[in-house]
mmCIF file of C-alpha atoms in Angstrom:
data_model
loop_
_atom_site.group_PDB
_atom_site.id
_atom_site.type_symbol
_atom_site.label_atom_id
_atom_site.label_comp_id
_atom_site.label_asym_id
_atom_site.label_seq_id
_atom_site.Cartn_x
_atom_site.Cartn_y
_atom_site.Cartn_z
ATOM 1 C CA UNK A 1 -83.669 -11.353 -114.963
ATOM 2 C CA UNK A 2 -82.616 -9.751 -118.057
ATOM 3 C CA UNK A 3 -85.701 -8.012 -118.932
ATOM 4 C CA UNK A 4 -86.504 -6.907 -115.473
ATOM 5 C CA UNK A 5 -83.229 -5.399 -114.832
ATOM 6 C CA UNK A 6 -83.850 -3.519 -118.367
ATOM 7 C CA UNK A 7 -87.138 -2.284 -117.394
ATOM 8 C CA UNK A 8 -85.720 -1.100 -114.141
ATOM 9 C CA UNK A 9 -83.064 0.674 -116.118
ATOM 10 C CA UNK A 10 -85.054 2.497 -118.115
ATOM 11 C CA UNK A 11 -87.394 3.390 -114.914
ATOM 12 C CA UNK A 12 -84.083 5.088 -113.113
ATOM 13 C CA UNK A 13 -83.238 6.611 -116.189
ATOM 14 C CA UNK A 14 -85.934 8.698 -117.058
ATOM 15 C CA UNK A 15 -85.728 9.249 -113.656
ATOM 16 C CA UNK A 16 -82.884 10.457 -112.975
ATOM 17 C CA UNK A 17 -82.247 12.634 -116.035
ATOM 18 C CA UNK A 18 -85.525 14.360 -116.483
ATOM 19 C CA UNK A 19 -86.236 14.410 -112.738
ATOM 20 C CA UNK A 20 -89.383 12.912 -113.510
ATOM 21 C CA UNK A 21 -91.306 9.433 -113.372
ATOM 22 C CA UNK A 22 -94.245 7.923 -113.302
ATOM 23 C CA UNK A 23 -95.589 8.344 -109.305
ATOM 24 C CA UNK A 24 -94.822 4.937 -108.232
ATOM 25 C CA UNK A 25 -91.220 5.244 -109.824
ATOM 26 C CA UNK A 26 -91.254 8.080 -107.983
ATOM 27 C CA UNK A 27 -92.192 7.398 -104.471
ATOM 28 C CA UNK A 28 -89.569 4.308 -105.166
ATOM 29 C CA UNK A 29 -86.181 6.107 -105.824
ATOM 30 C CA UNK A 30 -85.226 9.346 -103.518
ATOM 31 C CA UNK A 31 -82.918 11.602 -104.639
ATOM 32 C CA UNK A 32 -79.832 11.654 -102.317
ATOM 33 C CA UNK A 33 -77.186 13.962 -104.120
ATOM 34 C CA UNK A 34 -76.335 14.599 -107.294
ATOM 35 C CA UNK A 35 -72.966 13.148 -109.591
ATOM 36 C CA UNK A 36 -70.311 16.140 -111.103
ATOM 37 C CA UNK A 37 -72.197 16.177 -114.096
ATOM 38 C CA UNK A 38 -75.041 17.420 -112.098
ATOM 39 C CA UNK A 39 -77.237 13.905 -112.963
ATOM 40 C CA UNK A 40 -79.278 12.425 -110.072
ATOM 41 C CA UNK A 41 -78.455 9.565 -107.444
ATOM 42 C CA UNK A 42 -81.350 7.799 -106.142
ATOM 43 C CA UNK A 43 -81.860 5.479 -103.065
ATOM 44 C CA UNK A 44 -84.277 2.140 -104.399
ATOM 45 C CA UNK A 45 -86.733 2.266 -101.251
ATOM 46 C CA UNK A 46 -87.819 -1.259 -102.214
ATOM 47 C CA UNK A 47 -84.755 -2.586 -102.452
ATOM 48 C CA UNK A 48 -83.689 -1.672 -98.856
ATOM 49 C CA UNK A 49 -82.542 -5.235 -96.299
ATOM 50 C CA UNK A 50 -82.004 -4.049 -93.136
ATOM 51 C CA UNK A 51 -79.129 -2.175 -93.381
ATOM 52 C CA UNK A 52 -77.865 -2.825 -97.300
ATOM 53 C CA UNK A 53 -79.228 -0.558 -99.509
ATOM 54 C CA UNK A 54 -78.696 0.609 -103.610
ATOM 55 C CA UNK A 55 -78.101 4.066 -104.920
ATOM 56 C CA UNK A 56 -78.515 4.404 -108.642
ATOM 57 C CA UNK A 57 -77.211 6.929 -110.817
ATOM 58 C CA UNK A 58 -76.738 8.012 -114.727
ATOM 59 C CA UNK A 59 -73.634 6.150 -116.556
ATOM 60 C CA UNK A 60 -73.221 7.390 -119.985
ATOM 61 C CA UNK A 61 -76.098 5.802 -121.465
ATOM 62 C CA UNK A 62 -77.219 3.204 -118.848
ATOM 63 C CA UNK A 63 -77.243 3.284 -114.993
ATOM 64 C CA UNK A 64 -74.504 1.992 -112.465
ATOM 65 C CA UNK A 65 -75.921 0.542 -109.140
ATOM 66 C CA UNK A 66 -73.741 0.800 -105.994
ATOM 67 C CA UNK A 67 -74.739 -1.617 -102.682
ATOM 68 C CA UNK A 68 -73.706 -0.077 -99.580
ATOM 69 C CA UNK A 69 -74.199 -1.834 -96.272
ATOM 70 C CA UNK A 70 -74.478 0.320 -93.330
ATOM 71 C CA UNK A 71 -73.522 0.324 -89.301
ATOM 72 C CA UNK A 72 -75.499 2.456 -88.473
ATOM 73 C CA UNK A 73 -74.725 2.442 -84.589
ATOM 74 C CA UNK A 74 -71.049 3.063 -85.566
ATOM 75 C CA UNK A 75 -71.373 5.562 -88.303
ATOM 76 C CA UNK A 76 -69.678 3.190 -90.809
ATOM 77 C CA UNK A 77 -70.203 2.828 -94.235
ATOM 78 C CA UNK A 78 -68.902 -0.244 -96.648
ATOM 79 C CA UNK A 79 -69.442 -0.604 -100.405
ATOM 80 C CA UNK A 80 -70.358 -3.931 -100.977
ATOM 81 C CA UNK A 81 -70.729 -4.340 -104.898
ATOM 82 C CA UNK A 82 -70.440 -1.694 -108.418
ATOM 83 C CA UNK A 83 -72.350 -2.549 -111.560
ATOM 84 C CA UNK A 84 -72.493 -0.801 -114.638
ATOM 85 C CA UNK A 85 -75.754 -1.870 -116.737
ATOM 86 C CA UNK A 86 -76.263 -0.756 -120.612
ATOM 87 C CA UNK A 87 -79.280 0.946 -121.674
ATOM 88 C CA UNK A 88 -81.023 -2.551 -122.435
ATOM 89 C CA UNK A 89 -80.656 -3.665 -118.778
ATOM 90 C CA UNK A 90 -77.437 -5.647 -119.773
ATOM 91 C CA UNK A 91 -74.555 -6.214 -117.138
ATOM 92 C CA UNK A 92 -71.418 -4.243 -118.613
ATOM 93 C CA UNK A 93 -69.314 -4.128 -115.634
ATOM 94 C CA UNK A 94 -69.029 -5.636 -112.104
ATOM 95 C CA UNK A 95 -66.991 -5.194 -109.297
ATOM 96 C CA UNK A 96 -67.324 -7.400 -105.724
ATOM 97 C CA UNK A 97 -64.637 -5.680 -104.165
ATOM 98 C CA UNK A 98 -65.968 -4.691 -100.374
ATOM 99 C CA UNK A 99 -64.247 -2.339 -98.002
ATOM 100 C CA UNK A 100 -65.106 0.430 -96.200
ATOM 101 C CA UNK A 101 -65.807 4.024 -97.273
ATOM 102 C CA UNK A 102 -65.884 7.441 -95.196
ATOM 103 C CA UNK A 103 -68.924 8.104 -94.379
ATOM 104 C CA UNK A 104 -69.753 11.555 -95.558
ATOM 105 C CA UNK A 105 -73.010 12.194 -93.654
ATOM 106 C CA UNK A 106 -73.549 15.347 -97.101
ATOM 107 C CA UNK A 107 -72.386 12.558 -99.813
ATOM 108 C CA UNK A 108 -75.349 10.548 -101.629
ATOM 109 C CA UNK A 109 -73.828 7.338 -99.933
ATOM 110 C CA UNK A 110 -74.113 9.449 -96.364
ATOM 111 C CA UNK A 111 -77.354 10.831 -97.109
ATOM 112 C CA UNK A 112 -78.663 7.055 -98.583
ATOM 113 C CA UNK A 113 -77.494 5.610 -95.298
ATOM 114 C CA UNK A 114 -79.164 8.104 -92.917
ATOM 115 C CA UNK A 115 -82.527 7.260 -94.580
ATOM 116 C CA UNK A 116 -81.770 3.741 -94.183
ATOM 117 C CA UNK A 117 -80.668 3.968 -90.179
ATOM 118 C CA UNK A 118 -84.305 6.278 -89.664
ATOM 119 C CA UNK A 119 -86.158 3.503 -91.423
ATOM 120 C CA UNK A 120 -84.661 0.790 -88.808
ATOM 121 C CA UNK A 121 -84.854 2.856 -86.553
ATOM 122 C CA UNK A 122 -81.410 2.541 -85.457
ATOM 123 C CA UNK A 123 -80.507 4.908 -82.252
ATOM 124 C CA UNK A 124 -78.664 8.396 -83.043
ATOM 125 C CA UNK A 125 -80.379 9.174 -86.216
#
């Protein structure tokens, strides 16, 4: 686990700060918004379940990974889990804590879940 998560890591860095990735990394992680220091947050296509999906973004020299799960019939949003990973793919920070969020349909969590409803096909989107 520890040396995928690092190669992943690395992947959604380059990624996300040069804006540029090798065309499989690419076609993986969509850009849904950007943080206030202007770095990238990407939806992980692959790692979509139905409606629980991960947006990725730049955290001082690693990556933090958010898990939303969506309702998508009910325009609800609820964070499910916050990591924090180092640059070698190891786990700095976690936090379980669930609970629901706003849903900001502009916001990268909004725009992450939208994708995610079209994909299922869920009605209204």
């Amino acid at each position: 686990m520890y040396f995928k998560i690092g190669g992943i890591v690395g992947a959604i860095a380059i990624l996300l700060s040069s804006g540029s990735a090798f065309a499989q990394d690419a076609e993986r992680y969509i850009t849904v918004g950007h943080d206030k220091l202007g770095n990238s947050v990407a939806l992980d296509t692959e790692t979509i379940q139905g409606t629980t999906y991960k947006l990725y973004g730049m955290y001082g020299d690693g990556i933090f990974e958010t898990t939303f799960d969506a309702s998508c019939k009910e325009s609800r949003l609820f964070r499910d889990r916050i990591a924090i990973y180092g640059p070698e793919g190891q786990l700095l920070e976690e936090d379980k804590e669930k609970g629901e969020i706003p849903f900001v349909a502009s916001s990268s969590p909004g725009k992450g879940m939208k994708i995610v409803c079209q994909k299922i096909g869920a009605s209204g989107w």
